[in-house]
XYZ file of C-alpha atoms in Angstrom:
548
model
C 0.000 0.000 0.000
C 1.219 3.376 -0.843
C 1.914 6.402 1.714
C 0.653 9.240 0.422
C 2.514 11.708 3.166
C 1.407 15.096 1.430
C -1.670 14.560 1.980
C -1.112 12.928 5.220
C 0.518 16.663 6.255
C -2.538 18.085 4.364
C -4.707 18.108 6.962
C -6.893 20.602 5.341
C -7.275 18.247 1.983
C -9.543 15.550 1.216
C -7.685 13.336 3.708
C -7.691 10.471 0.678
C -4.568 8.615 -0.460
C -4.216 10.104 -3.983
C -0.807 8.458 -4.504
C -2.400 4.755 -3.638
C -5.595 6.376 -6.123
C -3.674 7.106 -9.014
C -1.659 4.191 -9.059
C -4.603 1.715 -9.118
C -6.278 3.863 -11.913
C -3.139 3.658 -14.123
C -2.819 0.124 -12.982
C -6.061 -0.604 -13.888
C -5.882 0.668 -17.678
C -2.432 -0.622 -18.634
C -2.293 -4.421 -15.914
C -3.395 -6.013 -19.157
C -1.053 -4.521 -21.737
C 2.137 -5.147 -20.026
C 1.227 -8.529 -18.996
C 0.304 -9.680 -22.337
C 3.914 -8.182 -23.235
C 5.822 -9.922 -20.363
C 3.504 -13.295 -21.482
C 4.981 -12.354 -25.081
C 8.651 -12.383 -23.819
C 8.494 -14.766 -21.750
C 7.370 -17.255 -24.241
C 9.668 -16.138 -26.701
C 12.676 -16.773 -24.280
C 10.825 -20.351 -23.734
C 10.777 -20.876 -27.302
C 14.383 -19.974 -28.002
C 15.569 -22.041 -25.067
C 13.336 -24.795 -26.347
C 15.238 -24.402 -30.117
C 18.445 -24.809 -28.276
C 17.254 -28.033 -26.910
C 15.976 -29.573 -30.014
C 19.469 -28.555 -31.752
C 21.468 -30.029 -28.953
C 19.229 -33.241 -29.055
C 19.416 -33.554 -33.354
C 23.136 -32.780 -32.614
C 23.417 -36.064 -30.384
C 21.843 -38.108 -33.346
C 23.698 -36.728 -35.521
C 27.055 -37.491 -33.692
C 25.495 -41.087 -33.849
C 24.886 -41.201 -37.364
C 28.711 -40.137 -38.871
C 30.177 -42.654 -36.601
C 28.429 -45.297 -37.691
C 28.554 -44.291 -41.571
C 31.327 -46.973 -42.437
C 30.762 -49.477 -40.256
C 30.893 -53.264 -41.280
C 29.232 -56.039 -40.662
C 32.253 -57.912 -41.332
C 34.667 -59.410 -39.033
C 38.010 -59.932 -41.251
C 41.207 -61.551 -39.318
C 44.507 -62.023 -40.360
C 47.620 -63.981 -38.577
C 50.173 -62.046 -40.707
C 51.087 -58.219 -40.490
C 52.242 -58.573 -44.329
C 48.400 -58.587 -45.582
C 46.187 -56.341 -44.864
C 42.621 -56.640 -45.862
C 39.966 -54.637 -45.776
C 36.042 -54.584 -47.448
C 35.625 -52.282 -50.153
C 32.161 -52.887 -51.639
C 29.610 -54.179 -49.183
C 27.207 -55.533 -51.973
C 29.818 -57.608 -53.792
C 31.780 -59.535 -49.933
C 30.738 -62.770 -48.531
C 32.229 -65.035 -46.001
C 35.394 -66.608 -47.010
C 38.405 -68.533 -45.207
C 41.226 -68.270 -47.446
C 45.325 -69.185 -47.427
C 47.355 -66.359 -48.802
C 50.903 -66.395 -49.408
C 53.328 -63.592 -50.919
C 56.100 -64.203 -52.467
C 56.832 -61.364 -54.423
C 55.722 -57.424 -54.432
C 54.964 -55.583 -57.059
C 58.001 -52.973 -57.874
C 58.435 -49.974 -59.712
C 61.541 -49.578 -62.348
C 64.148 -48.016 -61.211
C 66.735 -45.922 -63.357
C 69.345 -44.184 -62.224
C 71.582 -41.623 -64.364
C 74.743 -40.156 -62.429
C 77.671 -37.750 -62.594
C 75.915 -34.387 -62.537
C 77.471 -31.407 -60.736
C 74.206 -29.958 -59.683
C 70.183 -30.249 -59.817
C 70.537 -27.384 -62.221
C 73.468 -28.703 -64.631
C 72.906 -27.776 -67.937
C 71.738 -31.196 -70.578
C 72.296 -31.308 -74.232
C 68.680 -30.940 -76.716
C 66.400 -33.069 -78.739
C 63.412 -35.418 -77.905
C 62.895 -38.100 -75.672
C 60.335 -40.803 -76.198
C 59.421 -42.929 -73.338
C 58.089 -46.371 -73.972
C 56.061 -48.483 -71.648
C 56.724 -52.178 -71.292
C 58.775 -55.162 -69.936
C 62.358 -56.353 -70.485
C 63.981 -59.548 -70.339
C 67.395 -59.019 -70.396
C 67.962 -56.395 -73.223
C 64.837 -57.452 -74.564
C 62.104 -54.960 -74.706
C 58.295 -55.858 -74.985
C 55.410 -52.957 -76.026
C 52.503 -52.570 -73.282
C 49.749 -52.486 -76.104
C 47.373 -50.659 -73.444
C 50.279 -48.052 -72.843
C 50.521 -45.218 -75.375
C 54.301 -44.041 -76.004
C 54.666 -40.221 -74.827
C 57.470 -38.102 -75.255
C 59.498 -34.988 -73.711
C 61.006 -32.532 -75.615
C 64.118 -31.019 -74.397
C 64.422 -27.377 -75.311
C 65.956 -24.276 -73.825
C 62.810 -24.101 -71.296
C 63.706 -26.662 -69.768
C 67.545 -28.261 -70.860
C 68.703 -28.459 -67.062
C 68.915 -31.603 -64.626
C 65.802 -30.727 -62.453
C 63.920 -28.939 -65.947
C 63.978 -32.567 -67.571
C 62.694 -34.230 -64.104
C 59.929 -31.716 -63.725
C 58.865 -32.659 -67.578
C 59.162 -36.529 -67.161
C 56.851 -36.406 -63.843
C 54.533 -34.482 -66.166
C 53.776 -37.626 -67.536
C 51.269 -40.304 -66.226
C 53.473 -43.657 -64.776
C 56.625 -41.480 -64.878
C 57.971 -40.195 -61.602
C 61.465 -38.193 -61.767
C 63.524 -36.762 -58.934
C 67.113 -34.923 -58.826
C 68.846 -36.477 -55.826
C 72.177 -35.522 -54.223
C 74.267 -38.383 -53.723
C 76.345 -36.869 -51.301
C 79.564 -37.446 -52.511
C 79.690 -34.136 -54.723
C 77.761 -35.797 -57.405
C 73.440 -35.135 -58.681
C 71.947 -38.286 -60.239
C 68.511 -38.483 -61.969
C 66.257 -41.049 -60.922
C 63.537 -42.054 -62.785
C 60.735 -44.580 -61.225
C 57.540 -46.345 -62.965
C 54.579 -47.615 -62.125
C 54.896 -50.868 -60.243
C 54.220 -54.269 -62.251
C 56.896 -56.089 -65.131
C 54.974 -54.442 -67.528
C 54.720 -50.942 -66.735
C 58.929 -50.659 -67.229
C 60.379 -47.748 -68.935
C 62.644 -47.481 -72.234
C 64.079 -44.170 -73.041
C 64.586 -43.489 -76.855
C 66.293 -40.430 -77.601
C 66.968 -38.288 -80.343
C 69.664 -35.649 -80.121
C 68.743 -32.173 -81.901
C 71.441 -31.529 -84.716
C 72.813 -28.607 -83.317
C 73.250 -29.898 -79.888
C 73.754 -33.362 -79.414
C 74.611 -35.208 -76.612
C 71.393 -36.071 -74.984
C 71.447 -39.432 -76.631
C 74.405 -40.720 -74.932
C 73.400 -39.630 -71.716
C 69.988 -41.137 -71.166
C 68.956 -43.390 -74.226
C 68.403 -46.613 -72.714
C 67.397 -48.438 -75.909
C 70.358 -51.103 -75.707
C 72.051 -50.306 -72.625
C 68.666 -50.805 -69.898
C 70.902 -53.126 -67.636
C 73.441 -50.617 -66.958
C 71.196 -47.981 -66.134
C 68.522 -50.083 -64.020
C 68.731 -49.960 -60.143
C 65.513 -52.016 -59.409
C 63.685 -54.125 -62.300
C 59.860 -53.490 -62.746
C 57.867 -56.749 -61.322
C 54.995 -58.068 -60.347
C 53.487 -59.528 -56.592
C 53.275 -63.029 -56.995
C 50.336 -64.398 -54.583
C 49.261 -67.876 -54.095
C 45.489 -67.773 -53.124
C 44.347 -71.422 -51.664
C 47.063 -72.795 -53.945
C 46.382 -71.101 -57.041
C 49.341 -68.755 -58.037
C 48.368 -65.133 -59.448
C 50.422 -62.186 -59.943
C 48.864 -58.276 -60.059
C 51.071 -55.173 -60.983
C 50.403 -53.358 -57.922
C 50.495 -53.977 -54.261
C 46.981 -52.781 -53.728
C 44.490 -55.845 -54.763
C 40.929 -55.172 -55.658
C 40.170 -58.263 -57.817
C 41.380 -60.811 -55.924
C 38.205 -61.753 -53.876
C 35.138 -59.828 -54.818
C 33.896 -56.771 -52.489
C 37.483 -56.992 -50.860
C 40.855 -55.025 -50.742
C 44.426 -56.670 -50.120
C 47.138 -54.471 -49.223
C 50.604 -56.312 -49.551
C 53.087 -55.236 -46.886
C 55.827 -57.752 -47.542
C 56.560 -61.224 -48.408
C 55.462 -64.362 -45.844
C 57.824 -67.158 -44.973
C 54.340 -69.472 -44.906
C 50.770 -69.098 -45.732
C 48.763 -66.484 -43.503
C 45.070 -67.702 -42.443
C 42.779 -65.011 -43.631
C 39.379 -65.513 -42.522
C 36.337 -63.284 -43.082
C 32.588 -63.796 -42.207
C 29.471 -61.526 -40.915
C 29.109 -60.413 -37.355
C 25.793 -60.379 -37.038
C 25.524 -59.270 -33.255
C 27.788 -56.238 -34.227
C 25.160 -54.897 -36.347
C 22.537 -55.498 -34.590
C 24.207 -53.405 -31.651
C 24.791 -50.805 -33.838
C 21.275 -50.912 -35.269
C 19.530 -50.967 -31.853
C 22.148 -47.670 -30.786
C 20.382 -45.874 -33.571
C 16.879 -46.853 -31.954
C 17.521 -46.044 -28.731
C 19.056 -42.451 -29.643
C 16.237 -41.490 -32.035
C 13.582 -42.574 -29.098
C 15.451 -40.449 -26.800
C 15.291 -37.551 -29.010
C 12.011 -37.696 -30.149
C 10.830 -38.162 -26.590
C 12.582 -34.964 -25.877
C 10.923 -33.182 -28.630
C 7.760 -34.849 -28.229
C 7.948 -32.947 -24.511
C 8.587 -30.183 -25.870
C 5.568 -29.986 -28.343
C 3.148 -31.973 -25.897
C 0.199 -29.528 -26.184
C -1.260 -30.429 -22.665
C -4.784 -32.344 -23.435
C -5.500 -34.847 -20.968
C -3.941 -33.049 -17.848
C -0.649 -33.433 -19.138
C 2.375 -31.069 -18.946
C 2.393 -27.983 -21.862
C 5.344 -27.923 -23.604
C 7.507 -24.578 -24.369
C 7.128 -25.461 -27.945
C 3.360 -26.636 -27.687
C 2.222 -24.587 -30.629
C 5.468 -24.284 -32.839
C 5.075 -25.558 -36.179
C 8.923 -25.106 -36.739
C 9.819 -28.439 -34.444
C 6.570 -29.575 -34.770
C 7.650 -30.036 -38.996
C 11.090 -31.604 -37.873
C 9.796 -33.988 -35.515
C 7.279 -34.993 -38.928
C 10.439 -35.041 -41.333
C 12.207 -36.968 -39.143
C 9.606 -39.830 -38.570
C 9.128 -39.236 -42.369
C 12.872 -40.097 -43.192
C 12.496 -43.554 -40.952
C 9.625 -44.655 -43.659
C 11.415 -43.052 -47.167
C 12.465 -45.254 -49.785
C 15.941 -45.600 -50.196
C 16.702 -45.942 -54.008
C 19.731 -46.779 -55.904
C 20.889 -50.226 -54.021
C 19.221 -52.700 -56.203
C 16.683 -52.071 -59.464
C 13.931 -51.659 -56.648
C 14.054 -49.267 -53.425
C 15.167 -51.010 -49.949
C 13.828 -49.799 -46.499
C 15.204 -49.667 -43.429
C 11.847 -51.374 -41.783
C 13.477 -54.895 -43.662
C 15.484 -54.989 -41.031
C 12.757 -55.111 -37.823
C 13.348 -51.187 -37.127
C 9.558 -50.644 -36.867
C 7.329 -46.903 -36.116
C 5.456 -47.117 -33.382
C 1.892 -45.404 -32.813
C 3.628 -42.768 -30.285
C 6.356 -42.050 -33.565
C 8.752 -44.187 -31.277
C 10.869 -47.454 -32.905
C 11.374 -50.474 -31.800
C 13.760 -53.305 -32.937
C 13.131 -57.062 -32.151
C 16.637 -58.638 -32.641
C 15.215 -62.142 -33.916
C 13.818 -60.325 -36.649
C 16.779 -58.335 -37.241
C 19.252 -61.796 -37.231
C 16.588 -63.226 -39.665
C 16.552 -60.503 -41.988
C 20.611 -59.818 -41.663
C 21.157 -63.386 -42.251
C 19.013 -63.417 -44.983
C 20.339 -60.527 -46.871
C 23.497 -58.991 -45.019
C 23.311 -55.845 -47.371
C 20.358 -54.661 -46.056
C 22.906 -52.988 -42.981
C 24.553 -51.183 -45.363
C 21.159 -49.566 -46.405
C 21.061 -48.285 -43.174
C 24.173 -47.251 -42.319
C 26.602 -47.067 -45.850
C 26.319 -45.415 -49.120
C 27.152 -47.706 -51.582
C 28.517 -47.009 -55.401
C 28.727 -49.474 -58.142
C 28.873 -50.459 -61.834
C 27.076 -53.212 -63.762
C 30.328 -53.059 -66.279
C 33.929 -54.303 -64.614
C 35.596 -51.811 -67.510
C 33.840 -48.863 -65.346
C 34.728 -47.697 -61.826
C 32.325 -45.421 -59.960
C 33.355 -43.948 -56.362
C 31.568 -40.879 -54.426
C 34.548 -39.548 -52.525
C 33.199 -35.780 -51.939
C 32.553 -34.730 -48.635
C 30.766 -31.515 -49.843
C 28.404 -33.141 -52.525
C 25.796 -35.500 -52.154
C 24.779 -37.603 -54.895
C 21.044 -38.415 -54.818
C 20.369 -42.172 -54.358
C 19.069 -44.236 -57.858
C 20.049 -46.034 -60.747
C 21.729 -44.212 -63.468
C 22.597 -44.568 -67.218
C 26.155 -44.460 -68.222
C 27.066 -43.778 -71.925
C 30.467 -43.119 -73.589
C 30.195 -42.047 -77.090
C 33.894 -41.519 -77.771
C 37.254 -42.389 -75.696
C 38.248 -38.607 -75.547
C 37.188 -38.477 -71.913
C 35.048 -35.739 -73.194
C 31.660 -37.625 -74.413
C 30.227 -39.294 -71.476
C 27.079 -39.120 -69.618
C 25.478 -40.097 -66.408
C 21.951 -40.053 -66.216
C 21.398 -37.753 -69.126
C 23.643 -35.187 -67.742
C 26.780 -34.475 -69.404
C 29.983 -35.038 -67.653
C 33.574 -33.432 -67.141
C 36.659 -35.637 -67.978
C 39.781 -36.029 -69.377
C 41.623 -38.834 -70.951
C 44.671 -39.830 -69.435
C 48.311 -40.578 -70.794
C 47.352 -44.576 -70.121
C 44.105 -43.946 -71.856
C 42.002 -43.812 -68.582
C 38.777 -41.872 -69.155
C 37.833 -39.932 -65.924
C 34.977 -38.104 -65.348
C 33.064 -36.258 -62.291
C 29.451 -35.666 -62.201
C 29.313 -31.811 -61.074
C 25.608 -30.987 -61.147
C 21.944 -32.437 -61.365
C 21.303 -35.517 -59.014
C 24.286 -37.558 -59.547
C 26.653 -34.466 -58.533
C 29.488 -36.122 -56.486
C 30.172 -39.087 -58.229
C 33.359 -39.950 -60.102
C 33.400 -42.189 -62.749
C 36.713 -43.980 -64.760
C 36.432 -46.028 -67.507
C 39.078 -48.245 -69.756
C 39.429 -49.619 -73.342
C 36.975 -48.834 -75.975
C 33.590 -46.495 -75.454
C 31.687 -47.775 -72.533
C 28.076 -48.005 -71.380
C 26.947 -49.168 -67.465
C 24.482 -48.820 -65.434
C 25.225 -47.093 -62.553
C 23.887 -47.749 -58.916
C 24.352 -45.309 -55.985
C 22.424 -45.858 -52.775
C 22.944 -43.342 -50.033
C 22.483 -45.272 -46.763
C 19.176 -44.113 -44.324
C 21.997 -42.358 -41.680
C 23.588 -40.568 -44.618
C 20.420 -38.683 -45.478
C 19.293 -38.374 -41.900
C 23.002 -36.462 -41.447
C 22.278 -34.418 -44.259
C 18.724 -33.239 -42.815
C 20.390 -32.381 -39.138
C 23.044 -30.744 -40.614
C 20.308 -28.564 -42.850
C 18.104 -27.742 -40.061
C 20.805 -27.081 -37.361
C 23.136 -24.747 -39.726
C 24.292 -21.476 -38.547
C 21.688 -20.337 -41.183
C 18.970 -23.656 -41.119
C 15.568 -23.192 -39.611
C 16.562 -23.783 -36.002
C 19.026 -20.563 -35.660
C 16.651 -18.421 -38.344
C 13.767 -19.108 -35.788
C 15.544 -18.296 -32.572
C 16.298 -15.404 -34.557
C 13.242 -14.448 -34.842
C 11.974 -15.200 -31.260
C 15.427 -12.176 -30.724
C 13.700 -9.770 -32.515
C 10.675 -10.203 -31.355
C 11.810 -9.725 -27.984
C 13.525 -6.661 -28.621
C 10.219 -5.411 -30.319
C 8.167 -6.321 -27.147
C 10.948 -4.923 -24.983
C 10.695 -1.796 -26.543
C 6.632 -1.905 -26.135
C 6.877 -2.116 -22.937
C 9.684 0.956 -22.605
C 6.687 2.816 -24.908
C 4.002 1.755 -22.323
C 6.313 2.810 -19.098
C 6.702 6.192 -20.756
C 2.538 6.172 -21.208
C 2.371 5.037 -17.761
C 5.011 8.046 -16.514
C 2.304 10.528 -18.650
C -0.804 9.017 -17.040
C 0.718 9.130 -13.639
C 1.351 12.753 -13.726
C -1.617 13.867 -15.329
C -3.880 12.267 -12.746
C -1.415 14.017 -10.201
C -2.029 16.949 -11.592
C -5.684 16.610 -11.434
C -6.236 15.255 -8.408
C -3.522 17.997 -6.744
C -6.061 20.725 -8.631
C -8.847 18.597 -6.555
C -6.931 18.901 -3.245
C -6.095 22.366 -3.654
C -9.655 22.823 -4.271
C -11.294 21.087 -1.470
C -8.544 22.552 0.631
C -9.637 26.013 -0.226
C -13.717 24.645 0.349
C -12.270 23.693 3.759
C -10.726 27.210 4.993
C -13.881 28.750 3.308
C -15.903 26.739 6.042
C -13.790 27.274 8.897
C -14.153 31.530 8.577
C -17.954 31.116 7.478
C -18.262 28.847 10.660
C -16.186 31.454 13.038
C -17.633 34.283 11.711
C -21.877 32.848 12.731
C -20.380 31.854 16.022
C -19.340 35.691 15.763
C -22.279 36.612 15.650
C -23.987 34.829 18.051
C -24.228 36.476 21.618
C -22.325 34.804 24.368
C -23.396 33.916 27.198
C-alpha cells in the first residue's frame, strides 16, 4: 500500500490517499497490456531455449549417425602383419576362409643416371620418347594398353631438375634430382609398379646440340642404367598362383581389398565372415538415440490435453515439422541399391503409434542373415557399376549424390563424351588412356566415374544409406543459417520489439501518472480552499452569536 505523506501533512485536503488512487487507476488501464507483453517475452525466451534443446538433441543423433557411416558387418582376421585386408564394396563380400601367401611385391623400375654437378646442370637438346613395357634381359616388350609419350628437351627446360619436372609431367613417370652426397646429382627415374609398366628411353639428339642421346637413351644399354627391375606380386590364393602389378588388390576376392606389406615365410590364415551381433548393436544404438530424441521433442511440443504437462514449444510448427520429417525419413524409400528401393523397416526397425521405434533382434538376425546388405542400407552409401571396364566412387565430402540407378554412356574415348543419367559429364583422358569423369551438377553431382578400353556403357547404382540422409537433414536444419538458428532469430527480434513496447508503455504510464497528479492535486487544492472557506464562514456565525 502506498503512503501518500502530502496529503497525510494536508490536513486541510480531502484526507484520501491520492498516490495509492492514481496508481490503481493507471494500474487498472495498462495491468493487461504489459502482462500480455511480459507473457509475449516470456514465451519467446521459452521458445528460443526450447530451439536450443531440439538442436542439442538432433546434434546427439547426428554425432550417432557419422560414426556409424562406415561401419561393417564384417569381421576380417589375419595372422600375418604382411596382408592387410579390408572390405571395399559391401554388396559384392561374402564369407570366405582363405590361405594367402606372398612371395613377391609388385616394384616400380628403377633408373638411375649419375655424374651431374648440380640439380641445375645444364643437358644437351632433342626429344625423348618414353616407352612403356617389360624387359627380359635387353629385350624390350610394347605394353599395347600403354601409349608411347614423349618430352622434348628445349631451352625451357635443358637443365637436370627442368627434364625431371617434364618426365613427372607424364602419367606412370615419376622423376627426382637427388644428391648423392659425394659431390655428385643423379637423376632417378621410377615407374609404375608391375613387369609391364617398365620404362625405355629413346632419344633423339637435336642436330645442333647433341649429346642427350648418350646420356639417357636406354634403348640397348637398360641393364646398366637399371637400379631395381619393374615386377609383379606373386600371390598364391588357396594354392592357385596369381600375380597383379600393384600392391593394392581389388580383384582378388570380390567386395574386398588386399594391401601387400611384404613377403610371408608361410601361408597367412585369412578368414572373413558376418558379425551379425555387431550390427545389430549398432542398429539398436540408432533406436535407442532417435527414441530419446524424439521423446525430448515430443515434450517439448506436448500440447497439454488430458492433464498433461504444456510444452515450451506446444504450438510451434517449426519443431513440430522436424519432428514430422524426421519420422518421415524412418519410412522413405531408399533408391539406388538394387533395381527396386530397400527400407530400413526390412530390417525389424519398426514406427510405433507414439512415432517411437522399436527393434526385435530375432527379426533383425533373420533378416541380416538373410540378406546382409540390407545394414549397409542403413548405415553405408554404396557405389557401383554393372560393367567391370567402369569404376564409380563418391569420394566428396561436400556433394551429395542423390540415391538411384543411373545410365552411363560413352560415345567416344576422348574423356570428353560421357554421360550419367542424361547429364553431361567433365573428364579427361589420361596418358594410359584412362577416361575420368566427375558428375558436377543435377542428381548424380558427387560421383566420379573412370572407364578403360573402348567407349563404354553401365548402369550405374548409388544408394545413399538411411543415416547418410538423416546427417544431411540435421546438418540442414541445425546450420548457422537452417531453420533452427533463423527461428531463434526471430523469437530475438521479437523480444527486442516487445521490450521496446513495454519501454513505450512505461513512458505512457510516466504521462498518465502525472496527469492524474495533476488533477487530483487541482482537486486537493480545491477542497482545501472549500475547507478554509468553512472554517471563517463557521467562526464568523459563532461571531455573531451572543455569548453567554
Amino acid at each position: 500500500m502506498a503512503v501518500d505523506y502530502l496529503s497525510a501533512i494536508n490536513k486541510q485536503g480531502s484526507g484520501l490517499n491520492i498516490t495509492q488512487i492514481v496508481d490503481s487507476l493507471v494500474q487498472a488501464e495498462t495491468a493487461p497490456v504489459s502482462s500480455r507483453i511480459q507473457e509475449n517475452i516470456d514465451k519467446k525466451n521459452a521458445a528460443i531455449s526450447g530451439y536450443a534443446v531440439v538442436s542439442a538433441e538432433l546434434g546427439r543423433l547426428r554425432d550417432y549417425t557419422i560414426s556409424a557411416q562406415g561401419s561393417s558387418a564384417y569381421q576380417i582376421s589375419s595372422d600375418s602383419a604382411a596382408i592387410g585386408v579390408k572390405v571395399n564394396d559391401q554388396s559384392l563380400a561374402g564369407a570366405f576362409n582363405g590361405s594367402v601367401s606372398v612371395s613377391s611385391l609388385a616394384k616400380s623400375q628403377t633408373l638411375e643416371f649419375t655424374g651431374f654437378s648440380s640439380k641445375t646442370a645444364a643437358i644437351n637438346k632433342g626429344t625423348i620418347n618414353i616407352d612403356f613395357g617389360s624387359w627380359s634381359g635387353n629385350t624390350f616388350t610394347d605394353n599395347a594398353a600403354k601409349a608411347s609419350q614423349s618430352v622434348s628437351v628445349s631451352q625451357s627446360n635443358n637443365t637436370l631438375s627442368g627434364l625431371a619436372a617434364s618426365l613427372s609431367a607424364i602419367s606412370g613417370v615419376n622423376a627426382t634430382v637427388t644428391d648423392k652426397g659425394n659431390g655428385t646429382f643423379s637423376l632417378i627415374i621410377n615407374s609404375d609398379t608391375g613387369a609391364k609398366n617398365a620404362l625405355r628411353l629413346r632419344v633423339t639428339d637435336d642436330v645442333s646440340d647433341t649429346g642427350l642421346a648418350a646420356a639417357f637413351d636406354t634403348s640397348s644399354s637398360n641393364s646398366s642404367k637399371q637400379v631395381v627391375a619393374a615386377t609383379d606380386a606373386t600371390i598364391n590364393l588357396n594354392g592357385v598362383d596369381v600375380t597383379r602389378s600393384t600392391n593394392t588388390i581389388t580383384d582378388l576376392i570380390d567386395g574386398y581389398e588386399f594391401k601387400l606389406n611384404s613377403t610371408t615365410t608361410s601361408a597367412a590364415s585369412i578368414i572373413a565372415s558376418t558379425d551379425s551381433n555387431s550390427a545389430f548393436n549398432k542398429a539398436k544404438e540408432f533406436v535407442d538415440i532417435f527414441n530419446s530424441v524424439n521423446s525430448t521433442i515430443d515434450e517439448l511440443t506436448n500440447k497439454g490435453l488430458n492433464g498433461g504437462t504444456k510444452g515450451a514449444l506446444s504450438r510451434d510448427s517449426v519443431v513440430t515439422g522436424i519432428k514430422r520429417q524426421l519420422r518421415s525419413l524412418v519410412t522413405t524409400a531408399l533408391p539406388g541399391f538394387e533395381d527396386n528401393p530397400r527400407y530400413i523397416s526390412e530390417l525389424g526397425i519398426k514406427t510405433e503409434r507414439d512415432g517411437s521405434l522399436s527393434l526385435a533382434e530375432a527379426d533383425f538376425q533373420k533378416a541380416f542373415a538373410r540378406e546382409p546388405l540390407l545394414f549397409d542400407v542403413m548405415v553405408n552409401s554404396l557405389a557401383r557399376s554393372s560393367n567391370p571396364s567402369v569404376e564409380v566412387t563418391s569420394p566428396s565430402t561436400v556433394l551429395s549424390p542423390k540415391g538411384g540407378v543411373y545410365n552411363f554412356v560413352e560415345n567416344a574415348t576422348d574423356g570428353d563424351s560421357a554421360t550419367l543419367g542424361g547429364t553431361s559429364l567433365v573428364g579427361n583422358a589420361t596418358d594410359s588412356g584412362m577416361r575420368q569423369y566427375a558428375a558436377v551438377s543435377g542428381d548424380t553431382s558427387g560421383l566420379r566415374l573412370t572407364s578403360v578400353g573402348s567407349a563404354q556403357t553401365a548402369t550405374i547404382y548409388y544408394g545413399q544409406s538411411f543415416l547418410s540422409k538423416l546427417t544431411d537433414y540435421i546438418k540442414e536444419v541445425t546450420s548457422s543459417v537452417g531453420i533452427l538458428a533463423t527461428s531463434a532469430t526471430k523469437a530475438g527480434t521479437s523480444i527486442s520489439e516487445y521490450t521496446e513496447d513495454q519501454s513505450d508503455l512505461d513512458e505512457k504510464i510516466a504521462k498518465m501518472t502525472e496527469r492524474y497528479m495533476s488533477q487530483f492535486s487541482a482537486m486537493e487544492s480545491a477542497v482545501t480552499g472549500f475547507k478554509k472557506t468553512g472554517e471563517f464562514l463557521t467562526g464568523f456565525i459563532d461571531s455573531l452569536n451572543p455569548k453567554d
